PDB file of C-alpha atoms in Angstrom:
ATOM      1  CA  UNK A   1    -122.756 -65.229-103.444  1.00  0.00           C
ATOM      2  CA  UNK A   2    -123.439 -65.720 -99.740  1.00  0.00           C
ATOM      3  CA  UNK A   3    -120.746 -64.098 -97.662  1.00  0.00           C
ATOM      4  CA  UNK A   4    -119.820 -67.190 -95.666  1.00  0.00           C
ATOM      5  CA  UNK A   5    -119.226 -69.125 -98.913  1.00  0.00           C
ATOM      6  CA  UNK A   6    -116.575 -66.616 -99.897  1.00  0.00           C
ATOM      7  CA  UNK A   7    -114.684 -67.265 -96.658  1.00  0.00           C
ATOM      8  CA  UNK A   8    -114.489 -71.033 -97.184  1.00  0.00           C
ATOM      9  CA  UNK A   9    -111.128 -72.320 -98.370  1.00  0.00           C
ATOM     10  CA  UNK A  10    -112.391 -74.583-101.170  1.00  0.00           C
ATOM     11  CA  UNK A  11    -108.868 -75.864-101.811  1.00  0.00           C
ATOM     12  CA  UNK A  12    -109.202 -78.323 -98.914  1.00  0.00           C
ATOM     13  CA  UNK A  13    -112.289 -80.262-100.169  1.00  0.00           C
ATOM     14  CA  UNK A  14    -110.909 -80.060-103.731  1.00  0.00           C
ATOM     15  CA  UNK A  15    -107.614 -81.659-102.676  1.00  0.00           C
ATOM     16  CA  UNK A  16    -109.396 -84.416-100.743  1.00  0.00           C
ATOM     17  CA  UNK A  17    -111.797 -85.086-103.678  1.00  0.00           C
ATOM     18  CA  UNK A  18    -108.827 -85.417-106.064  1.00  0.00           C
ATOM     19  CA  UNK A  19    -106.952 -87.715-103.688  1.00  0.00           C
ATOM     20  CA  UNK A  20    -109.991 -89.946-103.181  1.00  0.00           C
ATOM     21  CA  UNK A  21    -110.697 -90.112-106.932  1.00  0.00           C
ATOM     22  CA  UNK A  22    -107.148 -91.174-107.726  1.00  0.00           C
ATOM     23  CA  UNK A  23    -107.137 -93.687-104.836  1.00  0.00           C
ATOM     24  CA  UNK A  24    -110.499 -95.211-105.904  1.00  0.00           C
ATOM     25  CA  UNK A  25    -109.382 -95.800-109.467  1.00  0.00           C
ATOM     26  CA  UNK A  26    -105.969 -97.173-108.433  1.00  0.00           C
ATOM     27  CA  UNK A  27    -107.510 -99.613-105.944  1.00  0.00           C
ATOM     28  CA  UNK A  28    -110.243-100.594-108.410  1.00  0.00           C
ATOM     29  CA  UNK A  29    -107.650-101.567-111.039  1.00  0.00           C
ATOM     30  CA  UNK A  30    -105.782-103.610-108.414  1.00  0.00           C
ATOM     31  CA  UNK A  31    -109.029-105.306-107.357  1.00  0.00           C
ATOM     32  CA  UNK A  32    -109.858-106.248-110.974  1.00  0.00           C
ATOM     33  CA  UNK A  33    -106.310-107.490-111.585  1.00  0.00           C
ATOM     34  CA  UNK A  34    -106.454-109.654-108.439  1.00  0.00           C
ATOM     35  CA  UNK A  35    -109.808-111.211-109.254  1.00  0.00           C
ATOM     36  CA  UNK A  36    -109.362-111.569-113.001  1.00  0.00           C
ATOM     37  CA  UNK A  37    -112.629-111.602-114.962  1.00  0.00           C
ATOM     38  CA  UNK A  38    -114.819-112.344-111.932  1.00  0.00           C
ATOM     39  CA  UNK A  39    -115.652-108.627-111.528  1.00  0.00           C
ATOM     40  CA  UNK A  40    -115.821-105.699-113.948  1.00  0.00           C
ATOM     41  CA  UNK A  41    -114.055-102.379-113.560  1.00  0.00           C
ATOM     42  CA  UNK A  42    -117.375-100.780-112.651  1.00  0.00           C
ATOM     43  CA  UNK A  43    -117.902-103.302-109.859  1.00  0.00           C
ATOM     44  CA  UNK A  44    -114.353-102.745-108.675  1.00  0.00           C
ATOM     45  CA  UNK A  45    -115.008 -98.990-108.568  1.00  0.00           C
ATOM     46  CA  UNK A  46    -118.185 -99.492-106.502  1.00  0.00           C
ATOM     47  CA  UNK A  47    -116.291-101.737-104.057  1.00  0.00           C
ATOM     48  CA  UNK A  48    -113.777 -98.970-103.457  1.00  0.00           C
ATOM     49  CA  UNK A  49    -116.318 -96.147-103.426  1.00  0.00           C
ATOM     50  CA  UNK A  50    -118.030 -97.766-100.415  1.00  0.00           C
ATOM     51  CA  UNK A  51    -114.761 -97.851 -98.453  1.00  0.00           C
ATOM     52  CA  UNK A  52    -113.655 -94.367 -99.466  1.00  0.00           C
ATOM     53  CA  UNK A  53    -117.089 -92.894 -98.721  1.00  0.00           C
ATOM     54  CA  UNK A  54    -116.902 -94.122 -95.149  1.00  0.00           C
ATOM     55  CA  UNK A  55    -113.420 -92.627 -94.788  1.00  0.00           C
ATOM     56  CA  UNK A  56    -114.691 -89.307 -96.175  1.00  0.00           C
ATOM     57  CA  UNK A  57    -117.590 -89.279 -93.688  1.00  0.00           C
ATOM     58  CA  UNK A  58    -115.093 -89.687 -90.829  1.00  0.00           C
ATOM     59  CA  UNK A  59    -112.721 -86.925 -92.005  1.00  0.00           C
ATOM     60  CA  UNK A  60    -114.413 -84.222 -89.823  1.00  0.00           C
ATOM     61  CA  UNK A  61    -113.896 -86.429 -86.751  1.00  0.00           C
ATOM     62  CA  UNK A  62    -110.275 -86.936 -87.784  1.00  0.00           C
ATOM     63  CA  UNK A  63    -109.739 -83.168 -88.090  1.00  0.00           C
ATOM     64  CA  UNK A  64    -111.326 -82.644 -84.682  1.00  0.00           C
ATOM     65  CA  UNK A  65    -108.946 -85.213 -83.154  1.00  0.00           C
ATOM     66  CA  UNK A  66    -105.943 -83.436 -84.677  1.00  0.00           C
ATOM     67  CA  UNK A  67    -107.171 -80.090 -83.337  1.00  0.00           C
ATOM     68  CA  UNK A  68    -107.808 -81.487 -79.875  1.00  0.00           C
ATOM     69  CA  UNK A  69    -104.745 -83.784 -79.745  1.00  0.00           C
ATOM     70  CA  UNK A  70    -102.165 -82.337 -82.195  1.00  0.00           C
ATOM     71  CA  UNK A  71     -99.287 -84.620 -83.069  1.00  0.00           C
ATOM     72  CA  UNK A  72     -95.961 -83.296 -81.784  1.00  0.00           C
ATOM     73  CA  UNK A  73     -97.494 -81.318 -78.912  1.00  0.00           C
ATOM     74  CA  UNK A  74     -97.415 -84.210 -76.417  1.00  0.00           C
ATOM     75  CA  UNK A  75     -96.369 -87.842 -76.690  1.00  0.00           C
ATOM     76  CA  UNK A  76     -99.657 -88.869 -75.086  1.00  0.00           C
ATOM     77  CA  UNK A  77    -101.454 -87.499 -78.155  1.00  0.00           C
ATOM     78  CA  UNK A  78     -99.791 -90.248 -80.204  1.00  0.00           C
ATOM     79  CA  UNK A  79    -101.352 -92.817 -77.883  1.00  0.00           C
ATOM     80  CA  UNK A  80    -104.762 -91.159 -78.401  1.00  0.00           C
ATOM     81  CA  UNK A  81    -104.432 -91.465 -82.148  1.00  0.00           C
ATOM     82  CA  UNK A  82    -103.203 -95.048 -81.935  1.00  0.00           C
ATOM     83  CA  UNK A  83    -106.269 -95.980 -79.895  1.00  0.00           C
ATOM     84  CA  UNK A  84    -108.532 -94.055 -82.290  1.00  0.00           C
ATOM     85  CA  UNK A  85    -107.649 -96.525 -85.063  1.00  0.00           C
ATOM     86  CA  UNK A  86    -109.825 -99.157 -83.383  1.00  0.00           C
ATOM     87  CA  UNK A  87    -113.202 -97.301 -83.612  1.00  0.00           C
ATOM     88  CA  UNK A  88    -112.109 -95.830 -86.964  1.00  0.00           C
ATOM     89  CA  UNK A  89    -111.651 -99.363 -88.393  1.00  0.00           C
ATOM     90  CA  UNK A  90    -114.818-100.784 -86.875  1.00  0.00           C
ATOM     91  CA  UNK A  91    -117.005 -97.948 -88.173  1.00  0.00           C
ATOM     92  CA  UNK A  92    -115.394 -97.997 -91.643  1.00  0.00           C
ATOM     93  CA  UNK A  93    -115.695-101.781 -92.003  1.00  0.00           C
ATOM     94  CA  UNK A  94    -119.285-102.002 -90.774  1.00  0.00           C
ATOM     95  CA  UNK A  95    -120.410 -99.038 -92.866  1.00  0.00           C
ATOM     96  CA  UNK A  96    -118.588-100.307 -95.934  1.00  0.00           C
ATOM     97  CA  UNK A  97    -120.306-103.720 -95.595  1.00  0.00           C
ATOM     98  CA  UNK A  98    -123.767-102.105 -95.412  1.00  0.00           C
ATOM     99  CA  UNK A  99    -123.099 -99.893 -98.412  1.00  0.00           C
ATOM    100  CA  UNK A 100    -121.867-102.814-100.536  1.00  0.00           C
ATOM    101  CA  UNK A 101    -124.817-105.036 -99.625  1.00  0.00           C
ATOM    102  CA  UNK A 102    -127.244-102.183-100.362  1.00  0.00           C
ATOM    103  CA  UNK A 103    -125.710-101.476-103.768  1.00  0.00           C
ATOM    104  CA  UNK A 104    -125.092-104.994-105.084  1.00  0.00           C
ATOM    105  CA  UNK A 105    -128.173-106.709-103.545  1.00  0.00           C
ATOM    106  CA  UNK A 106    -130.849-104.061-103.096  1.00  0.00           C
ATOM    107  CA  UNK A 107    -130.035-101.884-106.107  1.00  0.00           C
ATOM    108  CA  UNK A 108    -128.359-104.193-108.650  1.00  0.00           C
ATOM    109  CA  UNK A 109    -130.073-107.440-107.594  1.00  0.00           C
ATOM    110  CA  UNK A 110    -126.843-109.413-107.474  1.00  0.00           C
ATOM    111  CA  UNK A 111    -125.837-112.081-104.984  1.00  0.00           C
ATOM    112  CA  UNK A 112    -123.324-110.567-102.557  1.00  0.00           C
ATOM    113  CA  UNK A 113    -122.246-111.360 -99.018  1.00  0.00           C
ATOM    114  CA  UNK A 114    -119.932-109.520 -96.656  1.00  0.00           C
ATOM    115  CA  UNK A 115    -119.652-111.562 -93.442  1.00  0.00           C
ATOM    116  CA  UNK A 116    -118.617-109.367 -90.484  1.00  0.00           C
ATOM    117  CA  UNK A 117    -116.513-112.020 -88.742  1.00  0.00           C
ATOM    118  CA  UNK A 118    -113.671-111.480 -86.305  1.00  0.00           C
ATOM    119  CA  UNK A 119    -111.180-112.540 -88.968  1.00  0.00           C
ATOM    120  CA  UNK A 120    -112.597-109.938 -91.359  1.00  0.00           C
ATOM    121  CA  UNK A 121    -112.405-107.146 -88.770  1.00  0.00           C
ATOM    122  CA  UNK A 122    -108.804-108.088 -87.962  1.00  0.00           C
ATOM    123  CA  UNK A 123    -107.913-108.100 -91.662  1.00  0.00           C
ATOM    124  CA  UNK A 124    -109.490-104.667 -92.195  1.00  0.00           C
ATOM    125  CA  UNK A 125    -107.828-103.367 -89.014  1.00  0.00           C
ATOM    126  CA  UNK A 126    -104.375-104.234 -90.365  1.00  0.00           C
ATOM    127  CA  UNK A 127    -105.144-102.184 -93.486  1.00  0.00           C
ATOM    128  CA  UNK A 128    -106.627 -99.312 -91.471  1.00  0.00           C
ATOM    129  CA  UNK A 129    -103.436 -98.888 -89.495  1.00  0.00           C
ATOM    130  CA  UNK A 130    -101.820 -97.733 -92.765  1.00  0.00           C
ATOM    131  CA  UNK A 131    -104.950 -95.831 -93.817  1.00  0.00           C
ATOM    132  CA  UNK A 132    -105.215 -93.840 -90.553  1.00  0.00           C
ATOM    133  CA  UNK A 133    -101.489 -93.069 -90.555  1.00  0.00           C
ATOM    134  CA  UNK A 134    -101.629 -91.895 -94.173  1.00  0.00           C
ATOM    135  CA  UNK A 135    -104.699 -89.721 -93.519  1.00  0.00           C
ATOM    136  CA  UNK A 136    -103.066 -88.198 -90.428  1.00  0.00           C
ATOM    137  CA  UNK A 137     -99.945 -87.387 -92.398  1.00  0.00           C
ATOM    138  CA  UNK A 138    -102.103 -85.766 -95.073  1.00  0.00           C
ATOM    139  CA  UNK A 139    -104.018 -83.722 -92.494  1.00  0.00           C
ATOM    140  CA  UNK A 140    -100.800 -82.415 -90.954  1.00  0.00           C
ATOM    141  CA  UNK A 141     -99.212 -81.690 -94.331  1.00  0.00           C
ATOM    142  CA  UNK A 142    -102.225 -79.820 -95.701  1.00  0.00           C
ATOM    143  CA  UNK A 143    -102.559 -77.803 -92.491  1.00  0.00           C
ATOM    144  CA  UNK A 144     -98.906 -76.841 -92.804  1.00  0.00           C
ATOM    145  CA  UNK A 145     -99.176 -75.841 -96.466  1.00  0.00           C
ATOM    146  CA  UNK A 146    -102.561 -74.100 -96.445  1.00  0.00           C
ATOM    147  CA  UNK A 147    -101.863 -72.170 -93.256  1.00  0.00           C
ATOM    148  CA  UNK A 148     -98.750 -70.697 -94.844  1.00  0.00           C
ATOM    149  CA  UNK A 149    -100.518 -69.830 -98.062  1.00  0.00           C
ATOM    150  CA  UNK A 150    -103.976 -68.573 -96.955  1.00  0.00           C
ATOM    151  CA  UNK A 151    -106.544 -68.007 -99.675  1.00  0.00           C
ATOM    152  CA  UNK A 152    -108.101 -65.005 -97.962  1.00  0.00           C
ATOM    153  CA  UNK A 153    -105.771 -62.977 -95.852  1.00  0.00           C
ATOM    154  CA  UNK A 154    -107.756 -60.970 -93.286  1.00  0.00           C
ATOM    155  CA  UNK A 155    -107.378 -57.216 -93.577  1.00  0.00           C
ATOM    156  CA  UNK A 156    -106.220 -57.014 -89.975  1.00  0.00           C
ATOM    157  CA  UNK A 157    -103.227 -59.245 -90.824  1.00  0.00           C
ATOM    158  CA  UNK A 158    -102.021 -56.787 -93.460  1.00  0.00           C
ATOM    159  CA  UNK A 159    -102.045 -53.890 -90.996  1.00  0.00           C
ATOM    160  CA  UNK A 160     -99.388 -53.270 -88.398  1.00  0.00           C
ATOM    161  CA  UNK A 161    -100.559 -53.089 -84.794  1.00  0.00           C
ATOM    162  CA  UNK A 162    -101.411 -49.531 -83.800  1.00  0.00           C
ATOM    163  CA  UNK A 163     -98.554 -47.745 -82.067  1.00  0.00           C
ATOM    164  CA  UNK A 164     -99.252 -47.077 -78.368  1.00  0.00           C
ATOM    165  CA  UNK A 165     -99.992 -43.423 -77.583  1.00  0.00           C
ATOM    166  CA  UNK A 166     -97.181 -41.277 -76.278  1.00  0.00           C
ATOM    167  CA  UNK A 167     -99.172 -40.379 -73.174  1.00  0.00           C
ATOM    168  CA  UNK A 168    -101.325 -43.245 -71.946  1.00  0.00           C
ATOM    169  CA  UNK A 169    -104.835 -42.231 -70.900  1.00  0.00           C
ATOM    170  CA  UNK A 170    -105.841 -42.946 -67.326  1.00  0.00           C
ATOM    171  CA  UNK A 171    -107.000 -46.513 -66.839  1.00  0.00           C
ATOM    172  CA  UNK A 172    -109.563 -47.595 -64.229  1.00  0.00           C
ATOM    173  CA  UNK A 173    -108.043 -49.819 -61.539  1.00  0.00           C
ATOM    174  CA  UNK A 174    -111.392 -51.001 -60.172  1.00  0.00           C
ATOM    175  CA  UNK A 175    -114.832 -51.868 -61.575  1.00  0.00           C
ATOM    176  CA  UNK A 176    -118.248 -51.944 -59.934  1.00  0.00           C
ATOM    177  CA  UNK A 177    -119.853 -55.162 -61.200  1.00  0.00           C
ATOM    178  CA  UNK A 178    -123.148 -56.903 -60.514  1.00  0.00           C
ATOM    179  CA  UNK A 179    -123.261 -60.303 -58.846  1.00  0.00           C
ATOM    180  CA  UNK A 180    -125.982 -62.865 -59.560  1.00  0.00           C
ATOM    181  CA  UNK A 181    -128.001 -61.800 -56.517  1.00  0.00           C
ATOM    182  CA  UNK A 182    -128.202 -58.237 -57.843  1.00  0.00           C
ATOM    183  CA  UNK A 183    -125.634 -56.682 -55.485  1.00  0.00           C
ATOM    184  CA  UNK A 184    -122.727 -54.706 -56.878  1.00  0.00           C
ATOM    185  CA  UNK A 185    -119.179 -55.323 -55.711  1.00  0.00           C
ATOM    186  CA  UNK A 186    -115.868 -53.659 -56.430  1.00  0.00           C
ATOM    187  CA  UNK A 187    -113.126 -55.735 -58.065  1.00  0.00           C
ATOM    188  CA  UNK A 188    -109.535 -54.896 -58.950  1.00  0.00           C
ATOM    189  CA  UNK A 189    -108.774 -54.936 -62.680  1.00  0.00           C
ATOM    190  CA  UNK A 190    -105.686 -57.051 -62.062  1.00  0.00           C
ATOM    191  CA  UNK A 191    -107.859 -59.870 -60.654  1.00  0.00           C
ATOM    192  CA  UNK A 192    -109.746 -60.358 -63.927  1.00  0.00           C
ATOM    193  CA  UNK A 193    -108.757 -63.583 -65.709  1.00  0.00           C
ATOM    194  CA  UNK A 194    -110.685 -63.080 -68.928  1.00  0.00           C
ATOM    195  CA  UNK A 195    -113.771 -61.367 -70.335  1.00  0.00           C
ATOM    196  CA  UNK A 196    -116.449 -62.599 -72.704  1.00  0.00           C
ATOM    197  CA  UNK A 197    -119.217 -60.785 -74.566  1.00  0.00           C
ATOM    198  CA  UNK A 198    -122.851 -61.581 -73.575  1.00  0.00           C
ATOM    199  CA  UNK A 199    -125.297 -59.360 -75.515  1.00  0.00           C
ATOM    200  CA  UNK A 200    -125.461 -55.929 -73.921  1.00  0.00           C
ATOM    201  CA  UNK A 201    -123.257 -57.126 -71.058  1.00  0.00           C
ATOM    202  CA  UNK A 202    -119.705 -58.313 -70.608  1.00  0.00           C
ATOM    203  CA  UNK A 203    -118.956 -61.205 -68.254  1.00  0.00           C
ATOM    204  CA  UNK A 204    -115.834 -60.862 -66.146  1.00  0.00           C
ATOM    205  CA  UNK A 205    -114.264 -64.125 -65.018  1.00  0.00           C
ATOM    206  CA  UNK A 206    -112.593 -63.424 -61.685  1.00  0.00           C
ATOM    207  CA  UNK A 207    -111.144 -66.339 -59.677  1.00  0.00           C
ATOM    208  CA  UNK A 208    -113.842 -68.739 -60.770  1.00  0.00           C
ATOM    209  CA  UNK A 209    -116.724 -66.181 -60.377  1.00  0.00           C
ATOM    210  CA  UNK A 210    -118.785 -64.828 -63.252  1.00  0.00           C
ATOM    211  CA  UNK A 211    -119.556 -61.150 -62.814  1.00  0.00           C
ATOM    212  CA  UNK A 212    -121.619 -59.001 -65.203  1.00  0.00           C
ATOM    213  CA  UNK A 213    -121.005 -55.433 -66.189  1.00  0.00           C
ATOM    214  CA  UNK A 214    -123.188 -53.439 -68.565  1.00  0.00           C
ATOM    215  CA  UNK A 215    -120.708 -52.611 -71.290  1.00  0.00           C
ATOM    216  CA  UNK A 216    -119.726 -53.708 -74.782  1.00  0.00           C
ATOM    217  CA  UNK A 217    -116.520 -55.639 -75.207  1.00  0.00           C
ATOM    218  CA  UNK A 218    -115.071 -52.913 -77.452  1.00  0.00           C
ATOM    219  CA  UNK A 219    -115.711 -50.251 -74.826  1.00  0.00           C
ATOM    220  CA  UNK A 220    -114.039 -52.341 -72.141  1.00  0.00           C
ATOM    221  CA  UNK A 221    -111.112 -53.002 -74.415  1.00  0.00           C
ATOM    222  CA  UNK A 222    -110.571 -49.253 -74.827  1.00  0.00           C
ATOM    223  CA  UNK A 223    -110.651 -48.745 -71.065  1.00  0.00           C
ATOM    224  CA  UNK A 224    -108.286 -51.573 -70.113  1.00  0.00           C
ATOM    225  CA  UNK A 225    -104.494 -51.352 -70.190  1.00  0.00           C
ATOM    226  CA  UNK A 226    -103.395 -52.752 -73.604  1.00  0.00           C
ATOM    227  CA  UNK A 227    -100.137 -53.933 -72.025  1.00  0.00           C
ATOM    228  CA  UNK A 228    -102.090 -56.297 -69.693  1.00  0.00           C
ATOM    229  CA  UNK A 229    -105.267 -57.138 -71.600  1.00  0.00           C
ATOM    230  CA  UNK A 230    -105.529 -58.206 -75.234  1.00  0.00           C
ATOM    231  CA  UNK A 231    -108.437 -59.058 -77.579  1.00  0.00           C
ATOM    232  CA  UNK A 232    -107.967 -62.625 -78.881  1.00  0.00           C
ATOM    233  CA  UNK A 233    -111.380 -63.174 -80.453  1.00  0.00           C
ATOM    234  CA  UNK A 234    -114.384 -61.073 -81.370  1.00  0.00           C
ATOM    235  CA  UNK A 235    -116.021 -62.273 -78.149  1.00  0.00           C
ATOM    236  CA  UNK A 236    -113.025 -62.620 -75.785  1.00  0.00           C
ATOM    237  CA  UNK A 237    -110.395 -60.528 -74.000  1.00  0.00           C
ATOM    238  CA  UNK A 238    -107.735 -62.196 -71.833  1.00  0.00           C
ATOM    239  CA  UNK A 239    -105.420 -61.009 -69.101  1.00  0.00           C
ATOM    240  CA  UNK A 240    -102.031 -61.825 -70.596  1.00  0.00           C
ATOM    241  CA  UNK A 241    -100.649 -62.679 -67.157  1.00  0.00           C
ATOM    242  CA  UNK A 242    -103.225 -65.464 -66.829  1.00  0.00           C
ATOM    243  CA  UNK A 243    -102.201 -67.322 -70.003  1.00  0.00           C
ATOM    244  CA  UNK A 244    -100.708 -70.743 -69.161  1.00  0.00           C
ATOM    245  CA  UNK A 245    -100.411 -72.411 -72.583  1.00  0.00           C
ATOM    246  CA  UNK A 246    -100.891 -71.728 -76.289  1.00  0.00           C
ATOM    247  CA  UNK A 247    -101.281 -74.604 -78.806  1.00  0.00           C
ATOM    248  CA  UNK A 248    -101.981 -74.698 -82.564  1.00  0.00           C
ATOM    249  CA  UNK A 249    -105.264 -75.580 -84.168  1.00  0.00           C
ATOM    250  CA  UNK A 250    -106.291 -76.130 -87.778  1.00  0.00           C
ATOM    251  CA  UNK A 251    -106.933 -73.225 -90.209  1.00  0.00           C
ATOM    252  CA  UNK A 252    -104.496 -70.852 -88.619  1.00  0.00           C
ATOM    253  CA  UNK A 253    -106.268 -70.472 -85.276  1.00  0.00           C
ATOM    254  CA  UNK A 254    -104.621 -71.212 -81.924  1.00  0.00           C
ATOM    255  CA  UNK A 255    -105.972 -72.365 -78.565  1.00  0.00           C
ATOM    256  CA  UNK A 256    -105.259 -70.566 -75.308  1.00  0.00           C
ATOM    257  CA  UNK A 257    -105.446 -72.339 -71.945  1.00  0.00           C
ATOM    258  CA  UNK A 258    -105.614 -70.032 -68.922  1.00  0.00           C
ATOM    259  CA  UNK A 259    -104.426 -70.679 -65.398  1.00  0.00           C
ATOM    260  CA  UNK A 260    -108.012 -71.335 -64.231  1.00  0.00           C
ATOM    261  CA  UNK A 261    -108.349 -74.120 -66.837  1.00  0.00           C
ATOM    262  CA  UNK A 262    -110.531 -72.163 -69.277  1.00  0.00           C
ATOM    263  CA  UNK A 263    -109.796 -72.723 -72.969  1.00  0.00           C
ATOM    264  CA  UNK A 264    -110.282 -69.840 -75.428  1.00  0.00           C
ATOM    265  CA  UNK A 265    -109.855 -69.613 -79.175  1.00  0.00           C
ATOM    266  CA  UNK A 266    -107.084 -67.320 -80.408  1.00  0.00           C
ATOM    267  CA  UNK A 267    -108.364 -66.188 -83.829  1.00  0.00           C
ATOM    268  CA  UNK A 268    -105.753 -65.605 -86.487  1.00  0.00           C
ATOM    269  CA  UNK A 269    -107.329 -62.149 -86.991  1.00  0.00           C
ATOM    270  CA  UNK A 270    -106.100 -61.165 -83.541  1.00  0.00           C
ATOM    271  CA  UNK A 271    -102.867 -63.152 -83.401  1.00  0.00           C
ATOM    272  CA  UNK A 272    -100.631 -60.131 -84.200  1.00  0.00           C
ATOM    273  CA  UNK A 273    -102.036 -58.288 -81.167  1.00  0.00           C
ATOM    274  CA  UNK A 274    -101.436 -61.288 -78.936  1.00  0.00           C
ATOM    275  CA  UNK A 275     -97.890 -61.908 -80.156  1.00  0.00           C
ATOM    276  CA  UNK A 276     -97.044 -58.228 -79.629  1.00  0.00           C
ATOM    277  CA  UNK A 277     -97.355 -59.006 -75.890  1.00  0.00           C
ATOM    278  CA  UNK A 278     -96.474 -62.710 -75.869  1.00  0.00           C
ATOM    279  CA  UNK A 279     -94.586 -63.970 -78.945  1.00  0.00           C
ATOM    280  CA  UNK A 280     -95.522 -67.581 -79.885  1.00  0.00           C
ATOM    281  CA  UNK A 281     -92.747 -69.842 -81.203  1.00  0.00           C
ATOM    282  CA  UNK A 282     -94.417 -72.254 -83.677  1.00  0.00           C
TER     283      UNK A 282
END
């Protein structure tokens, strides 16, 4: 099996598939009961499949919104999600109408109309307020449950952080780095905000400047003071004194915002190292 397939938590799509299947059948039975013998159960199922398919297609966008604007982190995020219901409802209603017309008219050859009037959009919007709220609650609940019961626990999470050496090796206090024009300048280590990998080079972010040094990220990590600099991602090292904010993401990762405004992913594989210097209260 391909390695990346092994890392996917298949419980998430399985749970959503089961929820959608149950919801489709329940709504189809209600649709048939409301309309009597005018539609069959199969037609009722197709009516609901079109709506649920549009919701499923928008789930990635919903997850992105909850990563970018997590509920509970800021009251303004609630406003963002409330406003998001409008495009959510418009896209779902318009897409659902096209799918139903395609199936019943183009495929089945039946007579079917779905007028996209203002009244219809308002009617669908009132339903989508409940739909969006329910989906958001499900996203938050599943994130809470799955993050606390990971399917594949990284090996680094099962190991305790390495104990610091009794006698710390000498650490460089200054680096000679190359500027874009080709000249080399000396910078103090304490002025570095964060470091990112770039092929055979490492890019030092210093007060808004990008300075290159020919070194691997692992080599730099071994040379820097572990009490001041910490690896937070396979491609990033941060100066712990420059961290301004840490906020949760989906799938166990966190997001770091630095004092210069840069945002960096805190991978769950490196979270123990980060919390050894700056404990995060979640």
